[in-house]
Amino acid sequence: MARPRAFIFDLDGVLTDTAQLHFIAWRELAEGLGLPLDAAFNEELKGVSRTESLERILALGTRRYTPAEKVAMAERKNAAYVRLLERMTPADLLPGALAALQAARAAGCRVALASASRNAATVLGHLGIADAFDHVVDANLVTHSKPDPEVFLAAAEALAVDPADCVGIEDAVAGVRAVRAAGMFALGVGDARVLSEADQVIADLHGFIPSNYLRVGSRLRWVSSP
Ligand code: G6P
Ligand code: MG
């Protein structure tokens, strides 16, 4: 029986809660287009790429937009989001996040980031955790968005670790699907009813114990007392 060799963390919603900032920026854009955006709809945008999020918002209305108009809208939203990020500090790390990153390293495992955001490097800088990762893969480096496994597979490849020896840590349904499609153990962080496709769900990263994962046969498993 072997330990996992790498832990691959999602960023938004796992290490820091940017969902509210994305919501504020998208709502500003949507209101300008006369489209209503509520918090429940925002839930559906978690883990979804910028372009796909815009498409889903525009689908709330009936007007069609040209590709150039869509690019301009996505840029406007991103400028508003990046302005909101300026206020982010290490105090915005989610409960247990820093301890989880340190525990993964202390357990002798590699640590990577697999984010759907093009702003991942900026966010890591504001949070003061850029050094916590052996490798960072973000949306600038991949072609296919979650639930496609590309971002997680790219992280495993960069670490030179077999995906079956990796635990992927996600807060979004699209992200959990990406982890599973990559052949990794899917650790969901958040609501177990929402993340029912994950192999295991914890409420927050205080529940993250790296030594509780063991490879049995071809798959990693969670064991309560290793
Ligand atoms: C994360 C967030 C999504 C966001 C996406 C792209 O997955 O959960 O809400 O749309 O990243 O972020 P970006 O910073 O590139 O617009
Ligand atoms: Mg997320």
mmCIF file of C-alpha atoms and ligand atoms in Angstrom:
data_model
loop_
_atom_site.group_PDB
_atom_site.id
_atom_site.type_symbol
_atom_site.label_atom_id
_atom_site.label_comp_id
_atom_site.label_asym_id
_atom_site.label_seq_id
_atom_site.Cartn_x
_atom_site.Cartn_y
_atom_site.Cartn_z
ATOM 1 C CA MET A 1 0.000 0.000 0.000
ATOM 2 C CA ALA A 2 1.366 3.391 -0.997
ATOM 3 C CA ARG A 3 0.693 6.986 -0.087
ATOM 4 C CA PRO A 4 -0.472 9.538 -2.649
ATOM 5 C CA ARG A 5 2.414 11.223 -4.447
ATOM 6 C CA ALA A 6 0.713 14.537 -5.198
ATOM 7 C CA PHE A 7 -2.118 16.768 -4.080
ATOM 8 C CA ILE A 8 -3.524 19.019 -6.810
ATOM 9 C CA PHE A 9 -5.575 21.929 -5.524
ATOM 10 C CA ASP A 10 -8.184 23.994 -7.322
ATOM 11 C CA LEU A 11 -7.935 27.692 -6.401
ATOM 12 C CA ASP A 12 -11.273 29.532 -6.517
ATOM 13 C CA GLY A 13 -13.568 28.144 -3.825
ATOM 14 C CA VAL A 14 -10.945 25.790 -2.352
ATOM 15 C CA LEU A 15 -8.132 28.081 -1.203
ATOM 16 C CA THR A 16 -10.016 31.403 -1.337
ATOM 17 C CA ASP A 17 -13.588 32.440 -1.960
ATOM 18 C CA THR A 18 -13.553 34.514 -5.128
ATOM 19 C CA ALA A 19 -17.112 33.536 -6.112
ATOM 20 C CA GLN A 20 -18.554 36.706 -4.569
ATOM 21 C CA LEU A 21 -16.054 38.893 -6.466
ATOM 22 C CA HIS A 22 -16.809 37.121 -9.766
ATOM 23 C CA PHE A 23 -20.526 37.623 -8.977
ATOM 24 C CA ILE A 24 -20.162 41.365 -8.359
ATOM 25 C CA ALA A 25 -18.253 41.790 -11.638
ATOM 26 C CA TRP A 26 -20.652 39.630 -13.701
ATOM 27 C CA ARG A 27 -23.732 41.303 -12.138
ATOM 28 C CA GLU A 28 -22.432 44.737 -13.091
ATOM 29 C CA LEU A 29 -22.057 43.597 -16.717
ATOM 30 C CA ALA A 30 -25.403 41.742 -16.756
ATOM 31 C CA GLU A 31 -27.314 44.692 -15.305
ATOM 32 C CA GLY A 32 -25.958 46.856 -18.107
ATOM 33 C CA LEU A 33 -27.520 44.360 -20.549
ATOM 34 C CA GLY A 34 -30.829 44.276 -18.662
ATOM 35 C CA LEU A 35 -30.278 40.699 -17.501
ATOM 36 C CA PRO A 36 -31.055 39.627 -13.913
ATOM 37 C CA LEU A 37 -28.365 37.663 -12.087
ATOM 38 C CA ASP A 38 -29.030 36.150 -8.676
ATOM 39 C CA ALA A 39 -26.829 34.306 -6.199
ATOM 40 C CA ALA A 40 -28.372 30.918 -7.095
ATOM 41 C CA PHE A 41 -27.376 31.374 -10.746
ATOM 42 C CA ASN A 42 -23.887 32.375 -9.606
ATOM 43 C CA GLU A 43 -23.538 28.920 -7.996
ATOM 44 C CA GLU A 44 -23.761 27.419 -11.478
ATOM 45 C CA LEU A 45 -20.804 29.496 -12.644
ATOM 46 C CA LYS A 46 -18.373 28.008 -10.105
ATOM 47 C CA GLY A 47 -15.490 26.302 -11.875
ATOM 48 C CA VAL A 48 -16.819 27.395 -15.276
ATOM 49 C CA SER A 49 -14.456 29.287 -17.611
ATOM 50 C CA ARG A 50 -14.834 33.022 -18.287
ATOM 51 C CA THR A 51 -16.077 32.483 -21.863
ATOM 52 C CA GLU A 52 -18.559 29.786 -20.898
ATOM 53 C CA SER A 53 -19.797 31.888 -17.954
ATOM 54 C CA LEU A 54 -20.496 34.785 -20.342
ATOM 55 C CA GLU A 55 -22.353 32.457 -22.731
ATOM 56 C CA ARG A 56 -24.548 31.215 -19.875
ATOM 57 C CA ILE A 57 -25.327 34.768 -18.773
ATOM 58 C CA LEU A 58 -26.166 35.921 -22.302
ATOM 59 C CA ALA A 59 -28.437 32.870 -22.698
ATOM 60 C CA LEU A 60 -30.666 34.434 -20.000
ATOM 61 C CA GLY A 61 -31.719 36.964 -22.650
ATOM 62 C CA THR A 62 -32.731 36.731 -26.290
ATOM 63 C CA ARG A 63 -30.300 39.161 -27.955
ATOM 64 C CA ARG A 64 -27.465 37.776 -30.062
ATOM 65 C CA TYR A 65 -23.984 39.286 -29.891
ATOM 66 C CA THR A 66 -21.043 39.148 -32.282
ATOM 67 C CA PRO A 67 -17.811 37.391 -31.219
ATOM 68 C CA ALA A 68 -16.120 40.833 -30.987
ATOM 69 C CA GLU A 69 -18.863 42.126 -28.671
ATOM 70 C CA LYS A 70 -18.457 39.052 -26.479
ATOM 71 C CA VAL A 71 -14.696 39.521 -26.252
ATOM 72 C CA ALA A 72 -15.233 43.152 -25.211
ATOM 73 C CA MET A 73 -17.768 42.092 -22.551
ATOM 74 C CA ALA A 74 -15.449 39.432 -21.113
ATOM 75 C CA GLU A 75 -12.635 41.997 -20.968
ATOM 76 C CA ARG A 76 -14.885 44.526 -19.210
ATOM 77 C CA LYS A 77 -15.941 41.955 -16.644
ATOM 78 C CA ASN A 78 -12.343 40.896 -16.076
ATOM 79 C CA ALA A 79 -11.165 44.480 -15.562
ATOM 80 C CA ALA A 80 -13.822 44.900 -12.859
ATOM 81 C CA TYR A 81 -12.831 41.557 -11.269
ATOM 82 C CA VAL A 82 -9.111 42.404 -11.268
ATOM 83 C CA ARG A 83 -9.928 45.747 -9.573
ATOM 84 C CA LEU A 84 -11.780 43.838 -6.848
ATOM 85 C CA LEU A 85 -8.792 41.478 -6.439
ATOM 86 C CA GLU A 86 -6.575 44.417 -5.467
ATOM 87 C CA ARG A 87 -8.085 44.330 -1.983
ATOM 88 C CA MET A 88 -7.291 40.631 -1.496
ATOM 89 C CA THR A 89 -4.746 39.732 1.226
ATOM 90 C CA PRO A 90 -3.513 36.530 2.970
ATOM 91 C CA ALA A 91 -6.456 37.033 5.373
ATOM 92 C CA ASP A 92 -8.669 35.927 2.462
ATOM 93 C CA LEU A 93 -7.334 32.360 2.543
ATOM 94 C CA LEU A 94 -10.196 30.003 3.424
ATOM 95 C CA PRO A 95 -10.178 28.212 6.819
ATOM 96 C CA GLY A 96 -7.577 25.451 6.890
ATOM 97 C CA ALA A 97 -6.133 26.330 3.459
ATOM 98 C CA LEU A 98 -2.625 27.321 4.540
ATOM 99 C CA ALA A 99 -2.390 24.395 6.978
ATOM 100 C CA ALA A 100 -3.527 21.995 4.220
ATOM 101 C CA LEU A 101 -0.823 23.184 1.808
ATOM 102 C CA GLN A 102 1.799 22.863 4.542
ATOM 103 C CA ALA A 103 0.526 19.421 5.604
ATOM 104 C CA ALA A 104 0.687 18.124 2.024
ATOM 105 C CA ARG A 105 4.327 19.219 1.769
ATOM 106 C CA ALA A 106 5.166 17.893 5.235
ATOM 107 C CA ALA A 107 3.773 14.495 4.186
ATOM 108 C CA GLY A 108 6.459 14.402 1.492
ATOM 109 C CA CYS A 109 4.019 14.906 -1.389
ATOM 110 C CA ARG A 110 4.247 17.169 -4.426
ATOM 111 C CA VAL A 111 1.763 20.035 -4.499
ATOM 112 C CA ALA A 112 0.260 21.633 -7.610
ATOM 113 C CA LEU A 113 -2.454 24.078 -8.556
ATOM 114 C CA ALA A 114 -4.999 23.319 -11.295
ATOM 115 C CA SER A 115 -7.103 26.413 -11.881
ATOM 116 C CA ALA A 116 -9.671 27.391 -14.519
ATOM 117 C CA SER A 117 -8.776 31.046 -13.934
ATOM 118 C CA ARG A 118 -6.489 33.193 -16.070
ATOM 119 C CA ASN A 119 -5.925 35.306 -12.956
ATOM 120 C CA ALA A 120 -4.485 32.467 -10.842
ATOM 121 C CA ALA A 121 -0.983 33.953 -10.559
ATOM 122 C CA THR A 122 -2.402 37.317 -9.431
ATOM 123 C CA VAL A 123 -4.601 35.635 -6.819
ATOM 124 C CA LEU A 124 -1.716 33.482 -5.499
ATOM 125 C CA GLY A 125 0.385 36.642 -5.199
ATOM 126 C CA HIS A 126 -2.266 38.493 -3.189
ATOM 127 C CA LEU A 127 -2.748 35.464 -0.938
ATOM 128 C CA GLY A 128 1.014 35.117 -0.386
ATOM 129 C CA ILE A 129 1.078 31.408 -1.319
ATOM 130 C CA ALA A 130 2.863 31.411 -4.698
ATOM 131 C CA ASP A 131 5.747 29.444 -3.130
ATOM 132 C CA ALA A 132 3.474 26.724 -1.771
ATOM 133 C CA PHE A 133 3.306 24.931 -5.148
ATOM 134 C CA ASP A 134 5.787 22.788 -7.062
ATOM 135 C CA HIS A 135 3.853 23.593 -10.222
ATOM 136 C CA VAL A 136 0.955 25.833 -11.277
ATOM 137 C CA VAL A 137 -1.335 25.119 -14.222
ATOM 138 C CA ASP A 138 -3.959 27.729 -15.047
ATOM 139 C CA ALA A 139 -6.364 28.533 -17.871
ATOM 140 C CA ASN A 140 -3.597 30.278 -19.825
ATOM 141 C CA LEU A 141 -1.853 26.928 -20.290
ATOM 142 C CA VAL A 142 -4.685 24.609 -21.330
ATOM 143 C CA THR A 143 -7.142 24.399 -24.220
ATOM 144 C CA HIS A 144 -10.082 22.601 -22.649
ATOM 145 C CA SER A 145 -12.000 23.829 -19.588
ATOM 146 C CA LYS A 146 -13.183 21.718 -16.660
ATOM 147 C CA PRO A 147 -14.993 19.238 -16.680
ATOM 148 C CA ASP A 148 -12.330 18.249 -19.217
ATOM 149 C CA PRO A 149 -9.438 16.654 -17.262
ATOM 150 C CA GLU A 150 -6.708 18.538 -19.180
ATOM 151 C CA VAL A 151 -5.729 20.971 -16.406
ATOM 152 C CA PHE A 152 -5.356 18.163 -13.816
ATOM 153 C CA LEU A 153 -3.517 15.861 -16.243
ATOM 154 C CA ALA A 154 -1.143 18.702 -17.167
ATOM 155 C CA ALA A 155 -0.363 19.241 -13.479
ATOM 156 C CA ALA A 156 0.321 15.520 -12.898
ATOM 157 C CA GLU A 157 2.507 15.374 -15.984
ATOM 158 C CA ALA A 158 4.533 18.412 -14.883
ATOM 159 C CA LEU A 159 5.081 16.736 -11.511
ATOM 160 C CA ALA A 160 5.931 13.449 -13.260
ATOM 161 C CA VAL A 161 3.365 11.630 -11.132
ATOM 162 C CA ASP A 162 0.873 8.961 -12.280
ATOM 163 C CA PRO A 163 -2.685 10.457 -12.090
ATOM 164 C CA ALA A 164 -3.750 7.393 -10.057
ATOM 165 C CA ASP A 165 -1.337 8.574 -7.336
ATOM 166 C CA CYS A 166 -2.910 12.057 -7.178
ATOM 167 C CA VAL A 167 -5.691 13.525 -5.071
ATOM 168 C CA GLY A 168 -7.520 16.398 -6.829
ATOM 169 C CA ILE A 169 -9.216 18.890 -4.514
ATOM 170 C CA GLU A 170 -12.264 20.754 -5.829
ATOM 171 C CA ASP A 171 -15.292 22.771 -4.725
ATOM 172 C CA ALA A 172 -17.272 22.685 -7.994
ATOM 173 C CA VAL A 173 -19.228 19.977 -9.793
ATOM 174 C CA ALA A 174 -17.360 20.681 -13.068
ATOM 175 C CA GLY A 175 -14.072 20.403 -11.166
ATOM 176 C CA VAL A 176 -14.947 17.102 -9.467
ATOM 177 C CA ARG A 177 -15.846 15.698 -12.890
ATOM 178 C CA ALA A 178 -12.500 16.871 -14.261
ATOM 179 C CA VAL A 179 -10.604 15.172 -11.396
ATOM 180 C CA ARG A 180 -12.459 11.904 -11.877
ATOM 181 C CA ALA A 181 -12.012 12.016 -15.641
ATOM 182 C CA ALA A 182 -8.269 12.427 -14.992
ATOM 183 C CA GLY A 183 -8.325 9.136 -13.031
ATOM 184 C CA MET A 184 -7.503 10.827 -9.722
ATOM 185 C CA PHE A 185 -9.103 10.550 -6.289
ATOM 186 C CA ALA A 186 -11.659 13.387 -6.087
ATOM 187 C CA LEU A 187 -11.761 15.199 -2.758
ATOM 188 C CA GLY A 188 -14.701 17.625 -2.672
ATOM 189 C CA VAL A 189 -14.646 20.616 -0.341
ATOM 190 C CA GLY A 190 -18.085 21.991 0.482
ATOM 191 C CA ASP A 191 -21.627 20.638 0.413
ATOM 192 C CA ALA A 192 -21.816 16.826 0.115
ATOM 193 C CA ARG A 193 -25.225 17.057 -1.614
ATOM 194 C CA VAL A 194 -23.776 19.277 -4.350
ATOM 195 C CA LEU A 195 -20.521 17.299 -4.675
ATOM 196 C CA SER A 196 -22.089 13.838 -4.654
ATOM 197 C CA GLU A 197 -19.839 12.665 -7.527
ATOM 198 C CA ALA A 198 -16.684 13.128 -5.419
ATOM 199 C CA ASP A 199 -14.942 10.135 -3.806
ATOM 200 C CA GLN A 200 -15.002 11.964 -0.461
ATOM 201 C CA VAL A 201 -16.376 15.333 0.699
ATOM 202 C CA ILE A 202 -15.157 17.486 3.590
ATOM 203 C CA ALA A 203 -16.838 20.701 4.773
ATOM 204 C CA ASP A 204 -13.617 22.732 4.706
ATOM 205 C CA LEU A 205 -9.861 22.155 4.550
ATOM 206 C CA HIS A 206 -9.627 21.726 8.329
ATOM 207 C CA GLY A 207 -10.801 18.194 7.476
ATOM 208 C CA PHE A 208 -7.846 17.549 5.142
ATOM 209 C CA ILE A 209 -5.484 14.835 6.462
ATOM 210 C CA PRO A 210 -2.876 13.815 3.824
ATOM 211 C CA SER A 211 -1.882 10.626 5.647
ATOM 212 C CA ASN A 212 -5.424 9.269 5.359
ATOM 213 C CA TYR A 213 -5.059 8.337 1.685
ATOM 214 C CA LEU A 214 -3.618 5.014 0.628
ATOM 215 C CA ARG A 215 -3.261 3.372 -2.759
ATOM 216 C CA VAL A 216 -4.956 -0.018 -2.677
ATOM 217 C CA GLY A 217 -4.517 -1.825 -5.992
ATOM 218 C CA SER A 218 -5.007 0.598 -8.852
ATOM 219 C CA ARG A 219 -6.791 3.349 -6.894
ATOM 220 C CA LEU A 220 -6.288 5.693 -3.985
ATOM 221 C CA ARG A 221 -8.693 5.266 -1.113
ATOM 222 C CA TRP A 222 -9.512 7.248 1.971
ATOM 223 C CA VAL A 223 -8.945 5.356 5.208
ATOM 224 C CA SER A 224 -10.042 6.840 8.526
ATOM 225 C CA SER A 225 -7.149 5.357 10.518
ATOM 226 C CA PRO A 226 -4.166 4.558 8.295
HETATM 227 C C1 G6P B 1 -12.710 29.682 -11.666
HETATM 228 C C2 G6P B 1 -13.972 30.259 -11.066
HETATM 229 C C3 G6P B 1 -14.963 30.644 -12.147
HETATM 230 C C4 G6P B 1 -14.287 31.566 -13.159
HETATM 231 C C5 G6P B 1 -13.091 30.869 -13.779
HETATM 232 C C6 G6P B 1 -12.346 31.752 -14.757
HETATM 233 O O1 G6P B 1 -12.969 28.407 -12.099
HETATM 234 O O2 G6P B 1 -14.590 29.305 -10.197
HETATM 235 O O3 G6P B 1 -16.073 31.282 -11.559
HETATM 236 O O4 G6P B 1 -15.191 31.942 -14.188
HETATM 237 O O5 G6P B 1 -12.194 30.478 -12.744
HETATM 238 O O6 G6P B 1 -11.740 32.804 -14.059
HETATM 239 P P1 G6P B 1 -11.019 34.044 -14.738
HETATM 240 O O7 G6P B 1 -10.269 34.690 -13.591
HETATM 241 O O8 G6P B 1 -10.098 33.523 -15.798
HETATM 242 O O9 G6P B 1 -12.074 34.916 -15.313
HETATM 243 MG MG MG B 2 -13.303 26.125 -7.736
#
